[in-house]
Short mmCIF file of C-alpha atoms in Angstrom, two decimals:
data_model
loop_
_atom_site.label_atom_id
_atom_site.label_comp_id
_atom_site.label_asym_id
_atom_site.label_seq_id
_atom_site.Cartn_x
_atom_site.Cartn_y
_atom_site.Cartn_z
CA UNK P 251 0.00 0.00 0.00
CA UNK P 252 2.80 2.53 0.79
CA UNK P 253 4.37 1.34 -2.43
CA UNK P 254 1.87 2.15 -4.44
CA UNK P 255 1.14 5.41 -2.78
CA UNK P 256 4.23 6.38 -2.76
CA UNK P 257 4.29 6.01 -6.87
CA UNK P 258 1.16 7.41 -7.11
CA UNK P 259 2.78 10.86 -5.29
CA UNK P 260 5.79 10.37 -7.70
CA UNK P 261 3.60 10.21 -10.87
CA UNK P 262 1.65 13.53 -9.30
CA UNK P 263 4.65 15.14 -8.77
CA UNK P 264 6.27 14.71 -12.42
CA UNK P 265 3.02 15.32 -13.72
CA UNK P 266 2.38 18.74 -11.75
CA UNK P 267 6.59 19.69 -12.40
CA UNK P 268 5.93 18.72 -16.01
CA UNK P 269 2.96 21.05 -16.61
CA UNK P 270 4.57 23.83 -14.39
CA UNK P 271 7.93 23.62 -16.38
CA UNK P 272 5.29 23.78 -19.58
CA UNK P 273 3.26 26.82 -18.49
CA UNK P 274 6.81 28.31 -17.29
CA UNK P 275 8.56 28.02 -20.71
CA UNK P 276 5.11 29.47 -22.03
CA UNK P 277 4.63 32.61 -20.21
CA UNK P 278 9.01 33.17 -21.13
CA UNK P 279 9.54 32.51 -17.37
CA UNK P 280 11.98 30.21 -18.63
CA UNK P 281 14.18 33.14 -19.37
CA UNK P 282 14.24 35.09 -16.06
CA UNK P 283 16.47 34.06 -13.48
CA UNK P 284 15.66 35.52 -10.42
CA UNK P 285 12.88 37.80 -8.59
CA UNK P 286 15.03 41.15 -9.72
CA UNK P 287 12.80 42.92 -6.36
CA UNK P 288 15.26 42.63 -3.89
CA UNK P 289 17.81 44.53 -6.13
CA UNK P 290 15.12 46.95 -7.07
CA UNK P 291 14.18 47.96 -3.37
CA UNK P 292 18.15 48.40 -2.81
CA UNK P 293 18.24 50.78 -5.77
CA UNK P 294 15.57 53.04 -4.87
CA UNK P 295 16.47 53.20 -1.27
CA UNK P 296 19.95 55.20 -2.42
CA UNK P 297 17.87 57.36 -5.27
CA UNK P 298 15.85 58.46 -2.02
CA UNK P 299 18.01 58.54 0.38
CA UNK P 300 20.83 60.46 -1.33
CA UNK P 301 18.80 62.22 -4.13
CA UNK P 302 15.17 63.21 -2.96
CA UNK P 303 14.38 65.91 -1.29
CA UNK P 304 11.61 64.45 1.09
CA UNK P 305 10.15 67.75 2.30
CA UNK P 306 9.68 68.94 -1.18
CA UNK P 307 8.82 65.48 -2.89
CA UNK P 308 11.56 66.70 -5.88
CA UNK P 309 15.00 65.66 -6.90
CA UNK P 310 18.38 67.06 -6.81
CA UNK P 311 20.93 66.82 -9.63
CA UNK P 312 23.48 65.75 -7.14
CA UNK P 313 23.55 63.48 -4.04
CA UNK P 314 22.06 65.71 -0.88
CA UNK P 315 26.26 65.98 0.93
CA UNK P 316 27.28 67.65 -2.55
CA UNK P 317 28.08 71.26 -2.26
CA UNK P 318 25.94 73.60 -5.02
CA UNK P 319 22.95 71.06 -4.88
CA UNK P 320 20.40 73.66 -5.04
CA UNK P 321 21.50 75.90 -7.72
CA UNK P 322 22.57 72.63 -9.59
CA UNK P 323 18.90 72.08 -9.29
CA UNK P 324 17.34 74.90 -10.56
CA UNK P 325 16.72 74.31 -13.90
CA UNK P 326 15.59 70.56 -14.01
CA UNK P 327 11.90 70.05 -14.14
CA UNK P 328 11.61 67.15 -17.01
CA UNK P 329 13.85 65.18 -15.45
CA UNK P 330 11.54 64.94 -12.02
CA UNK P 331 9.28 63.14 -14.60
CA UNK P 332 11.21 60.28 -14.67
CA UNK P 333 12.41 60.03 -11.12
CA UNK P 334 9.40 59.82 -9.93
CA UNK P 335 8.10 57.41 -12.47
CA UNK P 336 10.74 54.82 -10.39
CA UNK P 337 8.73 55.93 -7.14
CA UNK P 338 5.91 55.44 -8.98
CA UNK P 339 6.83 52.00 -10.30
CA UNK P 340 7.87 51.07 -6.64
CA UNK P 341 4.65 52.10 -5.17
CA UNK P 342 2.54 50.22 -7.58
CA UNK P 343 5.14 46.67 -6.57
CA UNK P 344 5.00 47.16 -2.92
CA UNK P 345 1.64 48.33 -1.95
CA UNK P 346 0.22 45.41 -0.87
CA UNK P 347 3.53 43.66 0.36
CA UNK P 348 5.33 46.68 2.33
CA UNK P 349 2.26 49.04 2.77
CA UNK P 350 4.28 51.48 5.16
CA UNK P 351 6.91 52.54 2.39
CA UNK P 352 3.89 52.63 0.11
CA UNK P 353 2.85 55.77 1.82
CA UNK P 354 5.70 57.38 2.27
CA UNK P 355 6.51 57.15 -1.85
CA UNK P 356 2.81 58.01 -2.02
CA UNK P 357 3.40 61.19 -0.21
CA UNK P 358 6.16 62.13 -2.05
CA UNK P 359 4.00 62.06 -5.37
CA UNK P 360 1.63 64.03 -3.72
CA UNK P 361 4.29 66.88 -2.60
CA UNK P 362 5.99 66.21 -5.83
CA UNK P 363 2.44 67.34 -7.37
CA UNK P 364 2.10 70.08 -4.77
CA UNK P 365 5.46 71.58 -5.90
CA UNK P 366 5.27 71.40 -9.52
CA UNK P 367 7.56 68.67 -10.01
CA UNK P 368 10.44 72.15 -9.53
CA UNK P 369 8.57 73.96 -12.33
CA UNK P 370 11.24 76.91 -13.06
CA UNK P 371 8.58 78.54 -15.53
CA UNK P 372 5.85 80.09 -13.83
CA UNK P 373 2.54 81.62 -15.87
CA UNK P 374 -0.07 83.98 -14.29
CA UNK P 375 -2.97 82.52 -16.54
CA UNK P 376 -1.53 78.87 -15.38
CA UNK P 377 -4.00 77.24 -12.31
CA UNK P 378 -2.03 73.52 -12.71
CA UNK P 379 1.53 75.23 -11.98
CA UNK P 380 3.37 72.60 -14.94
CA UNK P 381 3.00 75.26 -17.62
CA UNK P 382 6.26 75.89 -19.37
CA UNK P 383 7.86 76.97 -22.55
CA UNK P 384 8.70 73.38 -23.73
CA UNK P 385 6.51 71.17 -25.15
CA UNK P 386 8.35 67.90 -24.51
CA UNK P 387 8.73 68.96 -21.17
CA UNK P 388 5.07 68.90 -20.31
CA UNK P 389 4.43 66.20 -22.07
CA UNK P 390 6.86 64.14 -19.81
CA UNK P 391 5.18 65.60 -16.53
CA UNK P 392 1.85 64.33 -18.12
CA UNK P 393 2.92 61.41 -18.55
CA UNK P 394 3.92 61.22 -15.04
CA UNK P 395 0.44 62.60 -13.61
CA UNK P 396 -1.93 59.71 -15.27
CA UNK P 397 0.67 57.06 -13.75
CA UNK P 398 0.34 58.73 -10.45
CA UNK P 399 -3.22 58.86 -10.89
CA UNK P 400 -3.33 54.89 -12.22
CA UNK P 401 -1.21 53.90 -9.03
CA UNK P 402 -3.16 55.95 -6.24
CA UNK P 403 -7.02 55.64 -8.29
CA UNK P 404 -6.52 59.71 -7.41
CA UNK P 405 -8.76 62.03 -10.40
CA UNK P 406 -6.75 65.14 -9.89
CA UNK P 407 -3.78 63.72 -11.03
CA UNK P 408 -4.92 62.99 -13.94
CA UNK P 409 -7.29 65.83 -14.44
CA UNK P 410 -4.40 68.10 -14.56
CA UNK P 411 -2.62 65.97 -17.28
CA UNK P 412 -5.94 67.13 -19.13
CA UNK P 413 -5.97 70.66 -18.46
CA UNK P 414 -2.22 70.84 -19.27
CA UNK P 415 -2.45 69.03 -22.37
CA UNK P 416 -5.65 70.66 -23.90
CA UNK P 417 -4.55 74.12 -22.77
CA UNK P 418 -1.35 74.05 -23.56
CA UNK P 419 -0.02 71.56 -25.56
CA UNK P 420 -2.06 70.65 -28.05
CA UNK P 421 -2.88 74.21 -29.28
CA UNK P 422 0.97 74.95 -29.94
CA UNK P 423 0.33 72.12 -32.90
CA UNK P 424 0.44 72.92 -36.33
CA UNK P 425 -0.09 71.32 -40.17
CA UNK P 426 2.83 71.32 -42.55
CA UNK P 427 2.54 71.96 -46.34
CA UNK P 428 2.24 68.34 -46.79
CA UNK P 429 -0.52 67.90 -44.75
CA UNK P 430 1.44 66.46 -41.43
CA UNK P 431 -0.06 68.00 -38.38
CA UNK P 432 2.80 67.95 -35.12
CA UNK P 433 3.95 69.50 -32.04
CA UNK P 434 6.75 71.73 -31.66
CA UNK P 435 9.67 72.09 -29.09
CA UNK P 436 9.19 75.24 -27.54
CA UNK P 437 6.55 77.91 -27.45
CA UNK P 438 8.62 79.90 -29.72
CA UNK P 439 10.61 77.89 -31.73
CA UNK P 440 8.34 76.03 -34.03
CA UNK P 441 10.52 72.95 -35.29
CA UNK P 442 9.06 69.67 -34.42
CA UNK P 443 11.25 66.95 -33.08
CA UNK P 444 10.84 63.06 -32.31
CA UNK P 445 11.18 63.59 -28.60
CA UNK P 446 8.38 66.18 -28.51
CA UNK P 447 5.94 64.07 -30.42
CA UNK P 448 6.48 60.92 -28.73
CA UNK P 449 5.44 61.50 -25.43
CA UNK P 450 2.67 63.68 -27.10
CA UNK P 451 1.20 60.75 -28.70
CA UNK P 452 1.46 58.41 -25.46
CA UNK P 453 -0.18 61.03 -23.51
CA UNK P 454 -2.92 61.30 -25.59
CA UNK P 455 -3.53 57.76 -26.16
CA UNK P 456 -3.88 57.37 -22.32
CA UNK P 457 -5.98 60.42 -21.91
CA UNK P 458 -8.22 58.58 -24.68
CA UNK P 459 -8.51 55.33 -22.41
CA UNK P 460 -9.39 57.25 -19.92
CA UNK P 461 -11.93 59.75 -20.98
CA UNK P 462 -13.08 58.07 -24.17
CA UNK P 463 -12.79 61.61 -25.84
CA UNK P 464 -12.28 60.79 -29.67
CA UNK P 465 -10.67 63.90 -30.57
CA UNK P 466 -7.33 62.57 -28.70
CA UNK P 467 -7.39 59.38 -30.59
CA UNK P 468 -7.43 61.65 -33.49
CA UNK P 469 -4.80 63.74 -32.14
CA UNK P 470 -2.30 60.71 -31.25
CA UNK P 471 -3.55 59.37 -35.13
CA UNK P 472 -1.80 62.12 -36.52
CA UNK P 473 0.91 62.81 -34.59
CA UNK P 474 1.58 59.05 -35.73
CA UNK P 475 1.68 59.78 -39.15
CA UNK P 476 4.23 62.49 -39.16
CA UNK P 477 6.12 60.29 -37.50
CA UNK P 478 5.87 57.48 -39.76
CA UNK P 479 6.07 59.70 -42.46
CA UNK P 480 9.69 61.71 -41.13
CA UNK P 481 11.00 57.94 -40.58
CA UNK P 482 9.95 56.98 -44.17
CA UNK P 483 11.16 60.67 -45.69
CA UNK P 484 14.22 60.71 -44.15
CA UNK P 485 15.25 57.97 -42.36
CA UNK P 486 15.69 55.19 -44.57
CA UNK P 487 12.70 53.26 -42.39
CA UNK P 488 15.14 51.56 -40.67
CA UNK P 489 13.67 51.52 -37.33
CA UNK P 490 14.71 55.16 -36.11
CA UNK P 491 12.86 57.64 -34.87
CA UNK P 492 14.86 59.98 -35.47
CA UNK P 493 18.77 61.20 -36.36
CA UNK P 494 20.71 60.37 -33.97
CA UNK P 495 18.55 57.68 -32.55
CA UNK P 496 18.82 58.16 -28.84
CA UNK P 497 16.96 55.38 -26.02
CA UNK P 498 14.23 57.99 -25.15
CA UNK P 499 13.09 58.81 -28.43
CA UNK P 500 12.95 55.79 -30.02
CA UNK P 501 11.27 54.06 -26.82
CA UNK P 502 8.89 56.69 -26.35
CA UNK P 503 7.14 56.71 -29.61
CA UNK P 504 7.19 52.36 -29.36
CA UNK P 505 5.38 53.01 -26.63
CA UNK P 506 2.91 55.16 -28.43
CA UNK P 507 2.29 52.34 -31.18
CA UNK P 508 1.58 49.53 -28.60
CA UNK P 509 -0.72 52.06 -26.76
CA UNK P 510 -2.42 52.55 -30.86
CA UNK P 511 -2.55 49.17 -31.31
CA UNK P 512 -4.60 48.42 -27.89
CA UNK P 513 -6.98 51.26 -28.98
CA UNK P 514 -7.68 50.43 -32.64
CA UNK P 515 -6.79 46.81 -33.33
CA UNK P 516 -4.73 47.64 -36.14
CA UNK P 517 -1.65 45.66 -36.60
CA UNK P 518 0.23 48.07 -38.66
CA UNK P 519 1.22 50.41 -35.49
CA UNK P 520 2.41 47.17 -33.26
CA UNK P 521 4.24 46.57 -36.12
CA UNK P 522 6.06 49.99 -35.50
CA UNK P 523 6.75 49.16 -32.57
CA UNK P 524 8.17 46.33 -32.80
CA UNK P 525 10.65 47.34 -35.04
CA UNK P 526 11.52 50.53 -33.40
CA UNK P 527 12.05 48.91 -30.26
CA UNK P 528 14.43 46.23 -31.74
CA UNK P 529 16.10 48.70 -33.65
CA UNK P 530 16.65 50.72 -30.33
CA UNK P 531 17.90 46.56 -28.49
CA UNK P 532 19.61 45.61 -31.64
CA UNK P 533 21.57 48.65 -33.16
CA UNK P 534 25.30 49.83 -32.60
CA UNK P 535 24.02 53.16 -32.78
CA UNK P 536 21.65 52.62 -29.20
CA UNK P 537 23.61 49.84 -27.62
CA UNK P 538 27.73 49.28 -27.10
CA UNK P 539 28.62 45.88 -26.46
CA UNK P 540 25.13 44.14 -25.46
CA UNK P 541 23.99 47.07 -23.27
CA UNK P 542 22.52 50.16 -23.59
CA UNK P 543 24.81 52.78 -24.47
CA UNK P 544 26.24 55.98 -22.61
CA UNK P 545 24.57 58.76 -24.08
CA UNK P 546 26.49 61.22 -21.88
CA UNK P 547 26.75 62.70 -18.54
CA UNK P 548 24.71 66.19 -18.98
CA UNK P 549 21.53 66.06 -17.06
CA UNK P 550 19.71 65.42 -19.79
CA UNK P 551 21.62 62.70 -21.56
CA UNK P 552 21.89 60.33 -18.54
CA UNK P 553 18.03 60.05 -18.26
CA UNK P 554 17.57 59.00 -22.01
CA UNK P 555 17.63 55.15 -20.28
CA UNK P 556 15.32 56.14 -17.48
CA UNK P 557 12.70 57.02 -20.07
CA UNK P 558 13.25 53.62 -22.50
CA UNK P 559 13.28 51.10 -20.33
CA UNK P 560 9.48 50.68 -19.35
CA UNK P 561 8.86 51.12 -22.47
CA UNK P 562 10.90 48.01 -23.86
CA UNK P 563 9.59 46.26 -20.85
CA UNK P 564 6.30 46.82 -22.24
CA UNK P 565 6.85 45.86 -25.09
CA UNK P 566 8.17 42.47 -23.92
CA UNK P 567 5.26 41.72 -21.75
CA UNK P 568 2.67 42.48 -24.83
CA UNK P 569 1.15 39.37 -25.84
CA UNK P 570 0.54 39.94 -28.98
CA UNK P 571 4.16 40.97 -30.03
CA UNK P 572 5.77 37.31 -31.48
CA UNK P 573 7.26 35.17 -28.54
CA UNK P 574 10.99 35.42 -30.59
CA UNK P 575 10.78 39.37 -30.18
CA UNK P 576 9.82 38.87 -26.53
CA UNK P 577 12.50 36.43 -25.95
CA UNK P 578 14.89 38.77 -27.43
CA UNK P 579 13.70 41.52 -25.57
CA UNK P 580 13.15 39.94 -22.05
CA UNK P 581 17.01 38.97 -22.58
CA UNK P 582 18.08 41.98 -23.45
CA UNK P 583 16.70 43.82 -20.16
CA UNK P 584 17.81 41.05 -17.87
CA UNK P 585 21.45 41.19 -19.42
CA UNK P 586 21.52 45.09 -18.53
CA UNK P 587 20.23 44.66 -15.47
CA UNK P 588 22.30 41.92 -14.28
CA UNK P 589 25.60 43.69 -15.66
CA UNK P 590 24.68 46.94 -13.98
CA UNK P 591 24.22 44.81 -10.58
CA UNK P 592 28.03 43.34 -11.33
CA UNK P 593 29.86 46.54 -11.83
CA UNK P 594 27.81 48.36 -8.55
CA UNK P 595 29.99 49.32 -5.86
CA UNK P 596 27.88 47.52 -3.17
CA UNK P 597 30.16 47.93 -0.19
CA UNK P 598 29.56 51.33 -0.45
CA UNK P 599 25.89 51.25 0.40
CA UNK P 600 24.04 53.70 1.16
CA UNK P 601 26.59 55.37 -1.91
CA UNK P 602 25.64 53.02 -3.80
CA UNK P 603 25.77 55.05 -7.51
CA UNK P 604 25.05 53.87 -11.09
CA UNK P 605 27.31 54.89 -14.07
CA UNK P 606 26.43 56.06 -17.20
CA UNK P 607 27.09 53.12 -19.04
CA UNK P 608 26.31 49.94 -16.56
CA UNK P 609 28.72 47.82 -18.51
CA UNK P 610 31.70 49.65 -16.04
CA UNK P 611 31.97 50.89 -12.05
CA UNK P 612 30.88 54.30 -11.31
CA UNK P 613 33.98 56.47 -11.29
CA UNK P 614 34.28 57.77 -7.75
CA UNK P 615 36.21 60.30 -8.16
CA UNK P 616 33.56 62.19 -10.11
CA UNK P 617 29.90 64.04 -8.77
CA UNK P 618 27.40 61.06 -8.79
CA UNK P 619 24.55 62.24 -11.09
CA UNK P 620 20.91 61.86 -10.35
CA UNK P 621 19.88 61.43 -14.21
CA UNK P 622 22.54 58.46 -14.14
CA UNK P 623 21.02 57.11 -10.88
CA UNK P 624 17.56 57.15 -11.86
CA UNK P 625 18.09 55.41 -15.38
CA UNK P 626 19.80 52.15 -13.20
CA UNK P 627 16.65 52.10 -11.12
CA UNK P 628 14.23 52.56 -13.78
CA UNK P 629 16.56 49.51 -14.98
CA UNK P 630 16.11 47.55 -12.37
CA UNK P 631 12.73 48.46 -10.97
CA UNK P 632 11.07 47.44 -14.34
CA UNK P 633 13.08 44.48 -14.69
CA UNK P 634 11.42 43.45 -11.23
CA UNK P 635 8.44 44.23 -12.97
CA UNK P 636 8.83 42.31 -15.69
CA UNK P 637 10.10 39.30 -13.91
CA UNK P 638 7.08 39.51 -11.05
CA UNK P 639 4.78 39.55 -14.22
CA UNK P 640 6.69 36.15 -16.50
CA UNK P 641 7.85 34.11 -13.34
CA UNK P 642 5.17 31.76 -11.39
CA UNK P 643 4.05 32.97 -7.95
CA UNK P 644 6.33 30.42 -5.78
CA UNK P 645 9.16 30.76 -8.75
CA UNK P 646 10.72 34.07 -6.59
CA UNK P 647 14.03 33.10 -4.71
CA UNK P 648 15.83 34.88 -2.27
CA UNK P 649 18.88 36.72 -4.31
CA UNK P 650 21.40 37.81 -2.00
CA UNK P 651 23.60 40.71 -3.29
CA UNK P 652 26.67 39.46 -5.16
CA UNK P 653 29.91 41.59 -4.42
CA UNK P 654 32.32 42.77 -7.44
CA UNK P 655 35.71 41.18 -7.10
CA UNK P 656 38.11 42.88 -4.41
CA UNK P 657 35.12 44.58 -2.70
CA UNK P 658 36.15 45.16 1.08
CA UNK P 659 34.29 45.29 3.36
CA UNK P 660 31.47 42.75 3.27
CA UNK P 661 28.46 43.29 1.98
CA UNK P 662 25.28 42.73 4.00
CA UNK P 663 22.19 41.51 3.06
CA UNK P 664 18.73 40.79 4.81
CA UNK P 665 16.84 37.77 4.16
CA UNK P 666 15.17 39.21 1.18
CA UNK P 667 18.41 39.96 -0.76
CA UNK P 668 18.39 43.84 -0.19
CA UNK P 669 21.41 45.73 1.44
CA UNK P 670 21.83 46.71 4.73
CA UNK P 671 24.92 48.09 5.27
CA UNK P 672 27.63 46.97 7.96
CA UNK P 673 27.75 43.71 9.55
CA UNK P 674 27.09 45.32 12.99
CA UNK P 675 23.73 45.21 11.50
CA UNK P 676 21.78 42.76 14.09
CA UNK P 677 19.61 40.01 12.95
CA UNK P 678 19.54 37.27 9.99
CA UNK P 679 21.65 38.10 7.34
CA UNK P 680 23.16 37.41 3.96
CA UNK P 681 26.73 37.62 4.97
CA UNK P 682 28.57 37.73 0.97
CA UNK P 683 26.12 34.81 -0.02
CA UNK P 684 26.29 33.38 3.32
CA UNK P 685 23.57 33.15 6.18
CA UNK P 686 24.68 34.49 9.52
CA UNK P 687 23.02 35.45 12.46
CA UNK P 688 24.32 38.71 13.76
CA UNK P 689 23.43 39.12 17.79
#
């Protein structure tokens, strides 16, 4: 009787491994190889600790003990976009598993919203307070607002995403001789660029799913076909958005085609998408040696990443893109994200900083940067996103935090893989890959 019970558990359990292995390898969980939260949490701890400034719920350009912080701060607004997209991100992870640091990132969106995201540009005949003379840059902010408003189920959020876009943005838009209606850069320099229209388009989609208002469908429609029609005119339809092809720009506006292609149906802007994101995960021109490339260390340049990555991540999680794209671009991410963890400086936590390009250690002897911070988070905040949403429930393992080579003194881990600091720490730890109890 135990025999046969015994075989009968046996058969169960090779039956139940088989069809989990099956349903793994079919949702691409196959490819991930670890729960990438732990890593994520360790991340955004430094971007706050170091780089937010908690009273005001905004972000300075340099780490809070670097001299000239505030007047290094001045002038970056679109930037806060994308910093607090991480938060954002974070918030939307955590909620339900670490509800006490859920509210404090949800109350620095809400001061973040209460200071105008550091708004330099300030309009009498402006009630929201994120007017300002470029486009692109309140685009970005709106884009920021509806996720805020997604995450917290908060209207206001995204009601001033509407006024902002209706009052301001959309009017500055204007019809070429060809018949190509777009947005320009600034309020008084007319030229339209990729990195203007992009998040225009996104923005608008997602106002459209939310207020069913067709005239934004219409208004993402078109700025879709100037796109289409600069990257057929000019541009060789190659996959670029635009010349030079930088990770923002080209992510951005695959992100708009997806977001088409869940409104309409229509195959021909996923298939956009597609190939803009793979030309932006495939091309010497975006990536240098496997990895996302460094763009360069002004403010602006090191957040290019920040802004592509969820939008490649997106892109890999959409069903309906073919499972050899998703494969490629599932390993893609994880490769960044696992090389960036390699080349951190981890026994420097809580100074933990990310480099420009995550292929190489931060060089310490420079000014960390908050744009270069922010793009390793978005990194590997979304690729804990992505992995949460491929792996099985019970496939999420404990990942303790790997030291780089010749890295003195230890580094410390808690049971759930995220840093800690010294080894005075007290309490169950991960001890360089070891378990230790520290009394």
């Amino acid at each position: 009787m135990k025999t046969k019970l015994s075989s009968l558990i046996t058969i169960t359990l090779l039956v139940l491994t088989t069809f989990a292995t099956q349903a793994r390898a079919d949702g691409l969980g196959d490819i991930i190889e670890r729960d990438f939260s732990p890593r994520a949490d360790s991340l955004n701890s430094v971007l706050v600790r170091q780089f937010l400034n908690t009273a005001r719920g905004t972000f300075w350009a340099v780490p809070r003990n670097q001299q000239n912080r505030e007047s290094a701060t001045t002038f970056i607004y679109w930037q806060q976009a994308h910093a607090m997209d991480v938060l954002v991100y974070a918030y939307e992870r955590i909620k339900d598993s670490n509800p006490n640091l859920a509210a404090n990132y949800a109350r620095y969106m809400s001061l973040w919203y209460d200071n105008h995201a550091n708004n330099y540009c300030h309009a009498n005949n402006d009630p929201t307070g994120f007017y300002n003379d470029f486009t692109d840059d309140m685009c970005w902010i709106c884009c920021t607002l509806l996720h805020i408003a997604d995450a917290l189920g908060e209207e206001k959020y995204a009601e001033t995403a509407r006024t902002v876009f209706d009052n301001y943005i959309v009017p500055r838009g204007w019809t070429d001789d060809n018949g190509f209606w777009g947005l320009p850069w600034k309020s008084d320099f007319m030229e339209r660029n990729a990195c203007t229209n992009g998040p225009g388009c996104v923005v608008a989609c997602k106002l459209y799913q939310r207020y069913a208002d067709e005239e934004y469908l219409q208004t993402a429609i078109k700025i879709y076909e100037w796109q289409t029609n600069e990257m057929k005119t000019n541009l060789n339809n190659d996959g670029r958005v635009e010349e030079p092809p930088l990770t923002y720009t080209q992510g951005t506006f695959g992100e708009a085609c997806r977001l088409l292609y869940k409104i309409t149906g229509d195959n021909k802007y996923l298939t956009t998408g597609v190939k803009v994101i793979n030309y932006l995960c495939s091309s010497s021109r975006c990536t240098y040696r496997g990895l996302l490339r460094d763009e360069g260390s002004t403010m602006d340049q090191s957040i290019f990443k920040a802004v592509a990555v969820p939008y490649i991540v997106n892109m890999a999680l959409e069903e309906d893109v073919s499972e050899a794209y998703r494969r490629t671009f599932v390993r893609f991410m994880q490769k960044n994200a696992n090389t960036l963890w390699n080349n951190l400086l981890l026994n420097r936590y809580p100074a933990t900083y990310c480099n420009y390009y995550w292929g190489e250690p931060v060089n310490t002897d420079e000014v960390p940067s908050m744009g270069a911070m922010v793009s390793g988070c978005s990194l590997m905040e979304n690729m804990a996103r992505l992995a949460l949403a491929l792996l099985p429930p019970t496939a999420t393992t404990i990942t303790p935090a790997t030291p780089v080579a010749n890295h003195k003194p230890s580094t410390v881990c808690d049971l759930s893989g995220r840093m800690v600091g010294s080894a005075r720490t007290k309490g169950i730890q991960i001890v360089n890959g070891k378990k230790k109890i520290v009394r």
